[in-house]
Amino acid sequence: MSRRLIVSAVIVAGLAGVSVLGWARFSGPILSYVTKASAQAGGLSPVTGPQLDAVLKARLAAVQAQMKGAAPEALAMLLRQQTQVLRQISDLDAALAAVARDRALLIELRRDYGLPDPTGSAAAAKALEAGDIAASGPLFDELRARAETELRRAARAAFALGRIALAQADPATAAVYFKRAAEIDARYDYLLAAMQALQDSGNAAATVGLGERLITAAVSQFGEGSAEHAEALSRAGQASLANGRVTEAESLMRQAINVGAKVDGGQSEAQAQRLGNLGVLLQSAGFAKEAEPFLRQAIEIDRRAPGGVYPDTALRLGNLAALLAVTGRMPEAATFAGAALKAARQAKGPTDPDLAPRMLILAQYQLALGQTAEAAASFRAAIVPSRMALGPYHPDFLNRLDTIAGGLRSAGDFDTAESLYREVLMRSESGFGAQSAQYGRAQNNLGLLLAARGDKVGADTAYRTALAVLTAALGEGAADIGTVEANLKALDTR
């Protein structure tokens, strides 16, 4: 009987979902929601890249310091903040642009509302000057209070509050304010922001009605055949797909591509996103043959980008790699997965949270091709970025280490695999206790490694410990117990 590996949550094969199911964000020029105020509005000097980098790294350190011992609800917020700050650090130019827009908007609103400096708000004022939008919130407490009664005539205030919520990694609250702004003033940028925030907060089902309104706003403000019209059609298509309206979604996405083809010769980054999104839709519906040309067209546009990559080029390369893998073209899939990894490094840098998952996808393809040395190198390469992106208190951290260890075991790097398995065991004991199911699963997986190394005594001890712990923690008949029993039986027949 073959031995089986217990995986607590996500197996490596599932990591392909990072690539296949990812929708490209709208990264084109969202309408300016700030009047032509300069970055020096209110007497503030522009924030420089080094200044913002320092602010973000200080914020990252503060967030990570609060994680230890945090309650589950607080930890969830801190994890969102950590991921957001890491993404901002990895794309500093985009973060600088957002800070410039947000500061100008907030300064404009402080002036228009005549907001005073609340007692004890000196730190928040310094944060606004330094470009730390999230920490400037106390300056706008009075705005929050007024907005509840004045939002009917203050859509811009609602939008500003949404921007602050986004800076604080709270898309659900941001969506509330963005939707409220759009209810008051159905502008394209308000509706677009509401749809994105709803998607980011896991409420994509609520976007379908907004998609129809977004198309209307785009045509009204910019005209048919505009870039905004194409983007609105694409977003409405994604909303329809989220609500199970596949045929409607495909129709809208094809319309978006047709409109986009007339904008800038159909060679823009936004057009690459639209082509890629239709390719993902078709592939997910089981039409891989029809999907492939759209994915390849998108990548051809990416290759003409400045420097050869756009921010989401890696996503599209990864989507094509996944399609090639599921259609039995593994050598080409590995080539495109490697290209996706290279593009991610070039576009986002070493702090990109998606970097390690891309390494693991490539490693799995290499394993499937029998390239064990290359696969082991890819698995090892994923260790450091996983530690950087997740940190020891992230609920997925142990699963990630366990996944990498399992891959290294399969690739034959037993020394590194054992080191990681023992770290998972130690952290499971310290985090959950030696009587927890997590600890029992870690013992089983260590047993697999020891058995592969020929250490029957060590493997037997690990399996029997796992069996005792899991029986006590889960009760007789649990699936994990059967897995350990099968592994122990296989060891006895060696």
Tab-separated table of C-alpha atoms in Angstrom:
chain	number	residue	atom	x	y	z
A	1	MET	CA	0.000	0.000	0.000
A	2	SER	CA	1.392	3.412	-0.858
A	3	ARG	CA	2.050	5.777	1.987
A	4	ARG	CA	-0.012	8.935	2.203
A	5	LEU	CA	0.802	12.409	3.412
A	6	ILE	CA	-1.635	14.260	5.641
A	7	VAL	CA	-2.056	17.868	4.557
A	8	SER	CA	-3.815	20.102	7.045
A	9	ALA	CA	-5.332	22.581	4.618
A	10	VAL	CA	-3.953	23.317	1.170
A	11	ILE	CA	-1.912	20.925	-0.937
A	12	VAL	CA	0.598	22.244	-3.399
A	13	ALA	CA	-1.550	21.317	-6.380
A	14	GLY	CA	-4.144	23.721	-5.042
A	15	LEU	CA	-1.626	26.517	-5.234
A	16	ALA	CA	-2.187	26.561	-8.965
A	17	GLY	CA	-5.390	28.379	-8.062
A	18	VAL	CA	-3.256	31.420	-7.291
A	19	SER	CA	-2.565	31.516	-10.979
A	20	VAL	CA	-5.636	30.056	-12.625
A	21	LEU	CA	-8.382	31.799	-10.694
A	22	GLY	CA	-6.766	35.200	-10.244
A	23	TRP	CA	-8.570	38.123	-11.842
A	24	ALA	CA	-6.438	40.982	-13.052
A	25	ARG	CA	-7.180	44.191	-11.215
A	26	PHE	CA	-7.949	47.314	-13.176
A	27	SER	CA	-4.603	49.084	-13.247
A	28	GLY	CA	-5.359	51.654	-15.918
A	29	PRO	CA	-5.932	55.300	-15.108
A	30	ILE	CA	-8.898	55.428	-12.745
A	31	LEU	CA	-10.496	58.841	-12.985
A	32	SER	CA	-8.843	61.284	-10.663
A	33	TYR	CA	-11.036	61.771	-7.612
A	34	VAL	CA	-8.941	64.763	-6.576
A	35	THR	CA	-9.221	68.196	-8.099
A	36	LYS	CA	-6.084	69.527	-9.760
A	37	ALA	CA	-4.556	70.210	-6.361
A	38	SER	CA	-0.808	69.808	-6.187
A	39	ALA	CA	0.962	67.362	-3.930
A	40	GLN	CA	2.023	70.385	-1.886
A	41	ALA	CA	-1.623	71.194	-1.008
A	42	GLY	CA	-1.927	72.419	2.527
A	43	GLY	CA	1.774	73.283	2.684
A	44	LEU	CA	2.938	69.656	2.727
A	45	SER	CA	6.007	68.617	0.789
A	46	PRO	CA	5.752	65.661	-1.606
A	47	VAL	CA	6.521	62.276	-0.090
A	48	THR	CA	9.637	60.696	-1.590
A	49	GLY	CA	10.221	57.034	-2.315
A	50	PRO	CA	12.748	56.566	0.531
A	51	GLN	CA	10.418	58.333	2.968
A	52	LEU	CA	7.461	56.156	2.061
A	53	ASP	CA	9.623	53.019	2.105
A	54	ALA	CA	10.670	53.868	5.670
A	55	VAL	CA	7.055	54.559	6.696
A	56	LEU	CA	5.864	51.263	5.235
A	57	LYS	CA	8.650	49.225	6.818
A	58	ALA	CA	7.977	50.833	10.192
A	59	ARG	CA	4.269	50.044	9.769
A	60	LEU	CA	5.131	46.437	8.824
A	61	ALA	CA	7.270	46.046	11.941
A	62	ALA	CA	4.500	47.490	14.118
A	63	VAL	CA	1.886	45.180	12.606
A	64	GLN	CA	4.069	42.098	13.029
A	65	ALA	CA	4.845	43.040	16.637
A	66	GLN	CA	1.113	43.003	17.428
A	67	MET	CA	0.571	39.530	15.975
A	68	LYS	CA	1.993	37.490	18.828
A	69	GLY	CA	-0.821	36.544	21.136
A	70	ALA	CA	-3.439	38.456	19.139
A	71	ALA	CA	-7.033	37.227	19.324
A	72	PRO	CA	-8.330	35.558	16.124
A	73	GLU	CA	-10.375	38.559	14.961
A	74	ALA	CA	-7.529	40.984	15.621
A	75	LEU	CA	-5.046	38.612	13.989
A	76	ALA	CA	-7.170	38.441	10.832
A	77	MET	CA	-7.021	42.234	10.516
A	78	LEU	CA	-3.274	42.270	11.211
A	79	LEU	CA	-2.684	39.612	8.557
A	80	ARG	CA	-4.575	41.680	5.985
A	81	GLN	CA	-2.522	44.719	6.954
A	82	GLN	CA	0.736	42.747	6.683
A	83	THR	CA	-0.104	41.497	3.194
A	84	GLN	CA	-1.159	44.961	2.049
A	85	VAL	CA	2.007	46.636	3.326
A	86	LEU	CA	4.185	43.954	1.704
A	87	ARG	CA	2.454	44.586	-1.614
A	88	GLN	CA	2.977	48.340	-1.227
A	89	ILE	CA	6.676	47.854	-0.504
A	90	SER	CA	6.994	45.588	-3.536
A	91	ASP	CA	5.412	48.216	-5.838
A	92	LEU	CA	6.591	51.503	-4.342
A	93	ASP	CA	5.774	53.585	-7.411
A	94	ALA	CA	2.101	52.624	-7.247
A	95	ALA	CA	2.092	53.216	-3.478
A	96	LEU	CA	3.601	56.690	-3.965
A	97	ALA	CA	0.955	57.575	-6.549
A	98	ALA	CA	-1.835	56.417	-4.229
A	99	VAL	CA	-0.395	58.403	-1.305
A	100	ALA	CA	-0.183	61.562	-3.436
A	101	ARG	CA	-3.823	61.216	-4.502
A	102	ASP	CA	-5.065	60.339	-1.028
A	103	ARG	CA	-3.187	63.159	0.706
A	104	ALA	CA	-4.520	65.729	-1.748
A	105	LEU	CA	-8.057	64.421	-1.310
A	106	LEU	CA	-7.882	64.402	2.492
A	107	ILE	CA	-6.335	67.867	2.652
A	108	GLU	CA	-9.058	69.157	0.333
A	109	LEU	CA	-11.742	67.723	2.598
A	110	ARG	CA	-10.174	69.087	5.787
A	111	ARG	CA	-10.235	72.529	4.201
A	112	ASP	CA	-13.772	72.204	2.805
A	113	TYR	CA	-15.193	70.887	6.089
A	114	GLY	CA	-13.148	73.262	8.246
A	115	LEU	CA	-12.022	70.353	10.373
A	116	PRO	CA	-10.138	71.303	13.555
A	117	ASP	CA	-7.120	69.455	14.899
A	118	PRO	CA	-8.561	67.161	17.587
A	119	THR	CA	-6.818	66.972	20.942
A	120	GLY	CA	-3.960	64.506	20.808
A	121	SER	CA	-3.886	64.389	17.011
A	122	ALA	CA	-0.298	65.557	16.531
A	123	ALA	CA	0.878	62.051	15.674
A	124	ALA	CA	-1.892	61.668	13.092
A	125	ALA	CA	-0.953	65.009	11.519
A	126	LYS	CA	2.667	63.878	11.263
A	127	ALA	CA	1.483	60.611	9.734
A	128	LEU	CA	-0.444	62.507	7.034
A	129	GLU	CA	2.620	64.612	6.299
A	130	ALA	CA	4.759	61.454	6.033
A	131	GLY	CA	2.277	59.764	3.707
A	132	ASP	CA	0.989	57.207	6.254
A	133	ILE	CA	-2.673	57.463	5.255
A	134	ALA	CA	-3.791	54.638	7.550
A	135	ALA	CA	-2.396	56.346	10.662
A	136	SER	CA	-3.935	59.732	9.770
A	137	GLY	CA	-7.442	58.511	10.599
A	138	PRO	CA	-7.801	60.388	13.950
A	139	LEU	CA	-7.632	63.701	12.070
A	140	PHE	CA	-10.895	62.743	10.383
A	141	ASP	CA	-12.954	61.509	13.331
A	142	GLU	CA	-15.230	64.532	13.053
A	143	LEU	CA	-15.625	63.872	9.343
A	144	ARG	CA	-16.820	60.354	10.176
A	145	ALA	CA	-19.432	61.736	12.545
A	146	ARG	CA	-20.675	64.387	10.113
A	147	ALA	CA	-20.740	62.022	7.155
A	148	GLU	CA	-23.455	59.869	8.722
A	149	THR	CA	-25.911	62.761	8.391
A	150	GLU	CA	-24.371	64.595	5.428
A	151	LEU	CA	-23.513	61.821	2.986
A	152	ARG	CA	-26.505	62.718	0.844
A	153	ARG	CA	-24.630	65.835	-0.175
A	154	ALA	CA	-21.116	64.580	0.436
A	155	ALA	CA	-20.286	61.711	-1.911
A	156	ARG	CA	-16.656	62.785	-1.980
A	157	ALA	CA	-16.486	62.516	1.799
A	158	ALA	CA	-17.808	58.964	1.628
A	159	PHE	CA	-15.246	58.142	-1.024
A	160	ALA	CA	-12.455	59.590	1.118
A	161	LEU	CA	-13.533	57.448	4.061
A	162	GLY	CA	-13.448	54.449	1.773
A	163	ARG	CA	-9.897	55.295	0.774
A	164	ILE	CA	-8.881	55.502	4.452
A	165	ALA	CA	-10.494	52.091	5.083
A	166	LEU	CA	-8.554	50.632	2.153
A	167	ALA	CA	-5.337	52.044	3.585
A	168	GLN	CA	-6.213	50.237	6.823
A	169	ALA	CA	-6.704	46.921	4.929
A	170	ASP	CA	-10.471	46.914	5.569
A	171	PRO	CA	-12.125	46.418	2.159
A	172	ALA	CA	-15.501	45.503	3.652
A	173	THR	CA	-15.839	48.918	5.318
A	174	ALA	CA	-14.414	50.579	2.205
A	175	ALA	CA	-17.109	48.908	0.088
A	176	VAL	CA	-19.829	50.341	2.347
A	177	TYR	CA	-18.523	53.881	1.851
A	178	PHE	CA	-17.857	53.442	-1.864
A	179	LYS	CA	-21.368	52.090	-2.437
A	180	ARG	CA	-22.788	54.988	-0.443
A	181	ALA	CA	-20.837	57.450	-2.584
A	182	ALA	CA	-22.143	55.760	-5.729
A	183	GLU	CA	-25.719	55.901	-4.421
A	184	ILE	CA	-25.363	59.651	-4.030
A	185	ASP	CA	-23.441	60.272	-7.235
A	186	ALA	CA	-23.277	57.375	-9.708
A	187	ARG	CA	-19.831	58.278	-11.008
A	188	TYR	CA	-17.695	55.743	-12.831
A	189	ASP	CA	-14.827	55.903	-10.333
A	190	TYR	CA	-17.114	55.487	-7.303
A	191	LEU	CA	-18.825	52.460	-8.831
A	192	LEU	CA	-15.544	50.927	-9.921
A	193	ALA	CA	-14.073	51.342	-6.432
A	194	ALA	CA	-17.177	49.758	-4.880
A	195	MET	CA	-16.948	46.726	-7.166
A	196	GLN	CA	-13.266	46.205	-6.419
A	197	ALA	CA	-13.746	46.543	-2.659
A	198	LEU	CA	-16.666	44.095	-2.680
A	199	GLN	CA	-14.554	41.607	-4.617
A	200	ASP	CA	-11.590	42.057	-2.254
A	201	SER	CA	-13.827	41.517	0.778
A	202	GLY	CA	-15.184	38.235	-0.604
A	203	ASN	CA	-18.599	39.609	-1.547
A	204	ALA	CA	-18.347	39.401	-5.331
A	205	ALA	CA	-21.989	38.269	-5.518
A	206	ALA	CA	-23.031	41.823	-4.555
A	207	THR	CA	-21.315	43.346	-7.606
A	208	VAL	CA	-23.686	42.217	-10.350
A	209	GLY	CA	-26.101	45.158	-10.079
A	210	LEU	CA	-23.186	47.573	-9.885
A	211	GLY	CA	-21.781	46.168	-13.134
A	212	GLU	CA	-24.805	47.336	-15.113
A	213	ARG	CA	-24.599	50.772	-13.502
A	214	LEU	CA	-20.863	50.947	-14.219
A	215	ILE	CA	-21.468	50.391	-17.950
A	216	THR	CA	-24.099	53.140	-17.963
A	217	ALA	CA	-21.779	55.539	-16.150
A	218	ALA	CA	-18.865	54.777	-18.471
A	219	VAL	CA	-20.907	55.457	-21.609
A	220	SER	CA	-22.470	58.575	-20.081
A	221	GLN	CA	-19.188	60.100	-18.904
A	222	PHE	CA	-16.759	58.917	-21.577
A	223	GLY	CA	-18.807	57.645	-24.500
A	224	GLU	CA	-19.121	54.336	-26.292
A	225	GLY	CA	-15.850	52.893	-27.499
A	226	SER	CA	-13.821	54.465	-24.687
A	227	ALA	CA	-11.278	52.660	-22.529
A	228	GLU	CA	-13.615	53.111	-19.572
A	229	HIS	CA	-16.462	51.504	-21.537
A	230	ALA	CA	-14.258	48.484	-22.261
A	231	GLU	CA	-13.244	48.220	-18.608
A	232	ALA	CA	-16.848	48.511	-17.424
A	233	LEU	CA	-17.922	45.684	-19.738
A	234	SER	CA	-15.079	43.522	-18.437
A	235	ARG	CA	-15.931	44.239	-14.797
A	236	ALA	CA	-19.613	43.542	-15.416
A	237	GLY	CA	-18.590	40.233	-16.986
A	238	GLN	CA	-16.618	39.278	-13.905
A	239	ALA	CA	-19.601	40.203	-11.721
A	240	SER	CA	-21.883	38.016	-13.837
A	241	LEU	CA	-19.455	35.115	-13.549
A	242	ALA	CA	-19.320	35.511	-9.756
A	243	ASN	CA	-23.094	35.101	-9.765
A	244	GLY	CA	-23.035	31.974	-11.938
A	245	ARG	CA	-24.190	33.695	-15.139
A	246	VAL	CA	-21.500	32.160	-17.319
A	247	THR	CA	-23.076	32.805	-20.728
A	248	GLU	CA	-23.780	36.436	-19.847
A	249	ALA	CA	-20.252	36.812	-18.498
A	250	GLU	CA	-18.690	35.473	-21.683
A	251	SER	CA	-20.797	37.824	-23.823
A	252	LEU	CA	-19.803	40.869	-21.766
A	253	MET	CA	-16.113	39.935	-21.824
A	254	ARG	CA	-16.154	39.478	-25.591
A	255	GLN	CA	-17.803	42.878	-25.945
A	256	ALA	CA	-15.084	44.338	-23.708
A	257	ILE	CA	-12.363	42.883	-25.939
A	258	ASN	CA	-14.049	44.216	-29.083
A	259	VAL	CA	-14.309	47.706	-27.617
A	260	GLY	CA	-10.778	47.513	-26.242
A	261	ALA	CA	-9.423	46.554	-29.664
A	262	LYS	CA	-10.413	50.010	-30.885
A	263	VAL	CA	-8.606	51.767	-28.034
A	264	ASP	CA	-4.882	52.355	-28.603
A	265	GLY	CA	-4.888	49.682	-31.273
A	266	GLY	CA	-5.879	47.042	-28.737
A	267	GLN	CA	-2.308	46.794	-27.449
A	268	SER	CA	-2.693	48.207	-23.930
A	269	GLU	CA	-2.125	46.511	-20.604
A	270	ALA	CA	-5.868	46.746	-19.961
A	271	GLN	CA	-6.528	44.812	-23.170
A	272	ALA	CA	-4.094	42.118	-22.050
A	273	GLN	CA	-6.073	41.873	-18.810
A	274	ARG	CA	-9.359	41.550	-20.695
A	275	LEU	CA	-7.999	38.845	-22.996
A	276	GLY	CA	-6.533	36.974	-20.040
A	277	ASN	CA	-9.764	37.153	-18.062
A	278	LEU	CA	-11.794	35.707	-20.935
A	279	GLY	CA	-9.214	32.959	-21.265
A	280	VAL	CA	-9.618	32.104	-17.566
A	281	LEU	CA	-13.412	32.056	-17.910
A	282	LEU	CA	-13.301	29.693	-20.885
A	283	GLN	CA	-10.765	27.416	-19.225
A	284	SER	CA	-12.740	27.233	-15.987
A	285	ALA	CA	-15.829	26.329	-18.042
A	286	GLY	CA	-13.942	23.414	-19.593
A	287	PHE	CA	-13.063	24.990	-22.945
A	288	ALA	CA	-9.277	24.868	-22.776
A	289	LYS	CA	-8.844	24.805	-26.556
A	290	GLU	CA	-10.898	27.980	-26.962
A	291	ALA	CA	-9.188	29.633	-23.984
A	292	GLU	CA	-5.603	29.173	-25.125
A	293	PRO	CA	-5.563	31.730	-27.995
A	294	PHE	CA	-6.826	34.470	-25.693
A	295	LEU	CA	-4.152	33.709	-23.094
A	296	ARG	CA	-1.439	33.729	-25.757
A	297	GLN	CA	-2.703	37.012	-27.259
A	298	ALA	CA	-2.540	38.576	-23.798
A	299	ILE	CA	1.054	37.440	-23.350
A	300	GLU	CA	2.033	38.850	-26.743
A	301	ILE	CA	0.809	42.262	-25.549
A	302	ASP	CA	2.763	41.790	-22.312
A	303	ARG	CA	5.974	41.161	-24.255
A	304	ARG	CA	5.712	44.637	-25.785
A	305	ALA	CA	5.459	46.264	-22.349
A	306	PRO	CA	8.241	48.595	-21.161
A	307	GLY	CA	10.804	46.198	-19.742
A	308	GLY	CA	8.780	43.255	-21.011
A	309	VAL	CA	6.419	43.022	-18.047
A	310	TYR	CA	3.331	44.678	-16.604
A	311	PRO	CA	2.365	44.224	-12.935
A	312	ASP	CA	0.026	41.325	-13.827
A	313	THR	CA	2.138	39.697	-16.548
A	314	ALA	CA	3.097	36.914	-14.133
A	315	LEU	CA	-0.586	36.163	-13.548
A	316	ARG	CA	-1.239	35.672	-17.251
A	317	LEU	CA	1.889	33.583	-17.776
A	318	GLY	CA	0.873	31.413	-14.836
A	319	ASN	CA	-2.640	30.983	-16.201
A	320	LEU	CA	-1.259	29.734	-19.517
A	321	ALA	CA	1.131	27.412	-17.672
A	322	ALA	CA	-1.798	25.918	-15.747
A	323	LEU	CA	-3.746	25.358	-18.970
A	324	LEU	CA	-0.771	23.643	-20.580
A	325	ALA	CA	-0.320	21.438	-17.519
A	326	VAL	CA	-3.923	20.220	-17.447
A	327	THR	CA	-3.816	19.519	-21.191
A	328	GLY	CA	-0.752	17.300	-20.868
A	329	ARG	CA	1.952	19.668	-22.154
A	330	MET	CA	4.086	19.659	-19.045
A	331	PRO	CA	7.457	20.741	-20.569
A	332	GLU	CA	5.887	23.906	-22.004
A	333	ALA	CA	3.921	24.411	-18.773
A	334	ALA	CA	7.182	24.389	-16.795
A	335	THR	CA	8.694	26.909	-19.227
A	336	PHE	CA	5.810	29.328	-18.775
A	337	ALA	CA	5.731	28.778	-14.993
A	338	GLY	CA	9.416	29.730	-14.913
A	339	ALA	CA	8.656	32.804	-17.015
A	340	ALA	CA	5.843	33.729	-14.607
A	341	LEU	CA	8.241	33.508	-11.678
A	342	LYS	CA	10.790	35.687	-13.470
A	343	ALA	CA	8.116	38.257	-14.357
A	344	ALA	CA	6.873	38.362	-10.758
A	345	ARG	CA	10.384	39.020	-9.482
A	346	GLN	CA	10.926	41.754	-12.068
A	347	ALA	CA	7.597	43.496	-11.533
A	348	LYS	CA	7.084	43.138	-7.782
A	349	GLY	CA	10.431	42.286	-6.190
A	350	PRO	CA	11.285	39.854	-3.371
A	351	THR	CA	8.500	40.934	-0.976
A	352	ASP	CA	5.653	39.945	-3.319
A	353	PRO	CA	3.461	37.505	-1.303
A	354	ASP	CA	2.717	35.501	-4.464
A	355	LEU	CA	6.390	34.780	-5.165
A	356	ALA	CA	6.694	31.617	-3.055
A	357	PRO	CA	3.463	30.037	-4.392
A	358	ARG	CA	4.792	30.532	-7.926
A	359	MET	CA	8.018	28.780	-6.929
A	360	LEU	CA	5.995	25.867	-5.592
A	361	ILE	CA	3.950	25.590	-8.775
A	362	LEU	CA	7.150	25.494	-10.832
A	363	ALA	CA	8.605	22.887	-8.476
A	364	GLN	CA	5.553	20.653	-8.915
A	365	TYR	CA	5.847	20.854	-12.703
A	366	GLN	CA	9.542	20.011	-12.468
A	367	LEU	CA	8.745	17.016	-10.273
A	368	ALA	CA	6.198	15.819	-12.811
A	369	LEU	CA	8.923	15.978	-15.473
A	370	GLY	CA	11.327	13.977	-13.332
A	371	GLN	CA	13.600	16.994	-12.871
A	372	THR	CA	14.194	16.259	-9.201
A	373	ALA	CA	17.332	18.379	-8.764
A	374	GLU	CA	15.610	21.412	-10.300
A	375	ALA	CA	12.444	20.769	-8.274
A	376	ALA	CA	14.432	20.534	-5.031
A	377	ALA	CA	16.109	23.858	-5.829
A	378	SER	CA	12.723	25.483	-6.468
A	379	PHE	CA	11.278	24.099	-3.227
A	380	ARG	CA	14.296	25.367	-1.264
A	381	ALA	CA	14.032	28.762	-2.936
A	382	ALA	CA	10.466	29.078	-1.623
A	383	ILE	CA	11.486	28.830	2.041
A	384	VAL	CA	12.808	32.360	2.606
A	385	PRO	CA	10.059	34.236	0.702
A	386	SER	CA	7.471	32.136	2.552
A	387	ARG	CA	8.913	33.255	5.870
A	388	MET	CA	8.961	36.874	4.662
A	389	ALA	CA	5.422	36.885	3.269
A	390	LEU	CA	3.668	34.871	5.981
A	391	GLY	CA	5.659	35.148	9.187
A	392	PRO	CA	5.449	32.684	12.093
A	393	TYR	CA	1.973	33.758	13.273
A	394	HIS	CA	0.152	33.406	9.949
A	395	PRO	CA	-2.320	30.491	10.094
A	396	ASP	CA	-0.994	29.198	6.752
A	397	PHE	CA	2.662	29.295	7.806
A	398	LEU	CA	2.887	25.733	9.120
A	399	ASN	CA	0.959	24.390	6.134
A	400	ARG	CA	3.382	26.148	3.796
A	401	LEU	CA	6.456	24.736	5.563
A	402	ASP	CA	4.839	21.297	5.572
A	403	THR	CA	4.092	21.575	1.849
A	404	ILE	CA	7.675	22.552	1.055
A	405	ALA	CA	8.984	19.723	3.237
A	406	GLY	CA	6.767	17.233	1.405
A	407	GLY	CA	8.015	18.487	-1.936
A	408	LEU	CA	11.622	18.193	-0.847
A	409	ARG	CA	10.969	14.668	0.378
A	410	SER	CA	9.582	13.758	-3.040
A	411	ALA	CA	12.562	15.423	-4.713
A	412	GLY	CA	15.037	13.501	-2.551
A	413	ASP	CA	16.412	16.334	-0.408
A	414	PHE	CA	15.836	14.478	2.848
A	415	ASP	CA	18.096	16.680	4.999
A	416	THR	CA	16.255	19.947	4.301
A	417	ALA	CA	12.900	18.165	4.417
A	418	GLU	CA	13.626	16.703	7.841
A	419	SER	CA	14.717	20.081	9.173
A	420	LEU	CA	11.420	21.628	8.041
A	421	TYR	CA	9.301	18.737	9.322
A	422	ARG	CA	10.939	19.043	12.747
A	423	GLU	CA	10.327	22.809	12.737
A	424	VAL	CA	6.649	22.165	11.951
A	425	LEU	CA	6.541	19.622	14.783
A	426	MET	CA	8.121	22.065	17.242
A	427	ARG	CA	5.822	24.937	16.230
A	428	SER	CA	2.767	22.657	16.353
A	429	GLU	CA	3.641	21.664	19.907
A	430	SER	CA	4.344	25.222	21.073
A	431	GLY	CA	1.353	26.698	19.251
A	432	PHE	CA	-1.320	24.030	19.709
A	433	GLY	CA	0.020	21.593	22.285
A	434	ALA	CA	1.372	18.041	22.156
A	435	GLN	CA	-2.164	16.613	22.381
A	436	SER	CA	-3.525	18.551	19.392
A	437	ALA	CA	-4.504	17.147	16.004
A	438	GLN	CA	-1.977	19.520	14.414
A	439	TYR	CA	0.799	17.916	16.431
A	440	GLY	CA	-0.430	14.418	15.517
A	441	ARG	CA	-0.425	15.267	11.794
A	442	ALA	CA	3.076	16.691	12.077
A	443	GLN	CA	4.255	13.446	13.686
A	444	ASN	CA	2.746	11.432	10.817
A	445	ASN	CA	4.453	13.561	8.177
A	446	LEU	CA	7.780	13.332	9.966
A	447	GLY	CA	7.272	9.553	9.993
A	448	LEU	CA	6.939	9.583	6.203
A	449	LEU	CA	10.296	11.309	5.879
A	450	LEU	CA	12.015	8.955	8.312
A	451	ALA	CA	10.566	5.944	6.492
A	452	ALA	CA	11.862	7.306	3.195
A	453	ARG	CA	15.305	7.624	4.802
A	454	GLY	CA	15.202	3.997	5.923
A	455	ASP	CA	14.843	4.850	9.614
A	456	LYS	CA	12.145	2.296	10.431
A	457	VAL	CA	12.522	2.705	14.196
A	458	GLY	CA	12.161	6.494	14.051
A	459	ALA	CA	9.244	6.250	11.603
A	460	ASP	CA	7.486	3.648	13.773
A	461	THR	CA	7.804	5.892	16.829
A	462	ALA	CA	6.473	8.907	14.921
A	463	TYR	CA	3.516	6.975	13.483
A	464	ARG	CA	2.534	5.464	16.836
A	465	THR	CA	2.752	8.862	18.515
A	466	ALA	CA	0.602	10.325	15.744
A	467	LEU	CA	-1.933	7.509	16.148
A	468	ALA	CA	-2.252	8.028	19.904
A	469	VAL	CA	-2.546	11.812	19.637
A	470	LEU	CA	-5.034	11.804	16.748
A	471	THR	CA	-7.211	9.139	18.380
A	472	ALA	CA	-7.427	11.211	21.554
A	473	ALA	CA	-7.971	14.465	19.672
A	474	LEU	CA	-10.371	13.311	16.941
A	475	GLY	CA	-11.914	10.087	18.170
A	476	GLU	CA	-12.013	6.619	16.649
A	477	GLY	CA	-12.810	6.429	12.957
A	478	ALA	CA	-11.438	9.801	11.903
A	479	ALA	CA	-9.999	9.863	8.377
A	480	ASP	CA	-6.569	11.024	9.580
A	481	ILE	CA	-6.343	7.983	11.854
A	482	GLY	CA	-6.927	5.683	8.902
A	483	THR	CA	-4.150	7.429	7.011
A	484	VAL	CA	-1.663	6.889	9.821
A	485	GLU	CA	-2.709	3.255	10.197
A	486	ALA	CA	-2.118	2.732	6.458
A	487	ASN	CA	1.313	4.342	6.722
A	488	LEU	CA	2.198	2.143	9.713
A	489	LYS	CA	1.046	-0.980	7.896
A	490	ALA	CA	3.131	-0.050	4.857
A	491	LEU	CA	6.160	0.404	7.141
A	492	ASP	CA	5.636	-3.061	8.654
A	493	THR	CA	5.712	-4.682	5.210
A	494	ARG	CA	8.987	-3.057	4.158
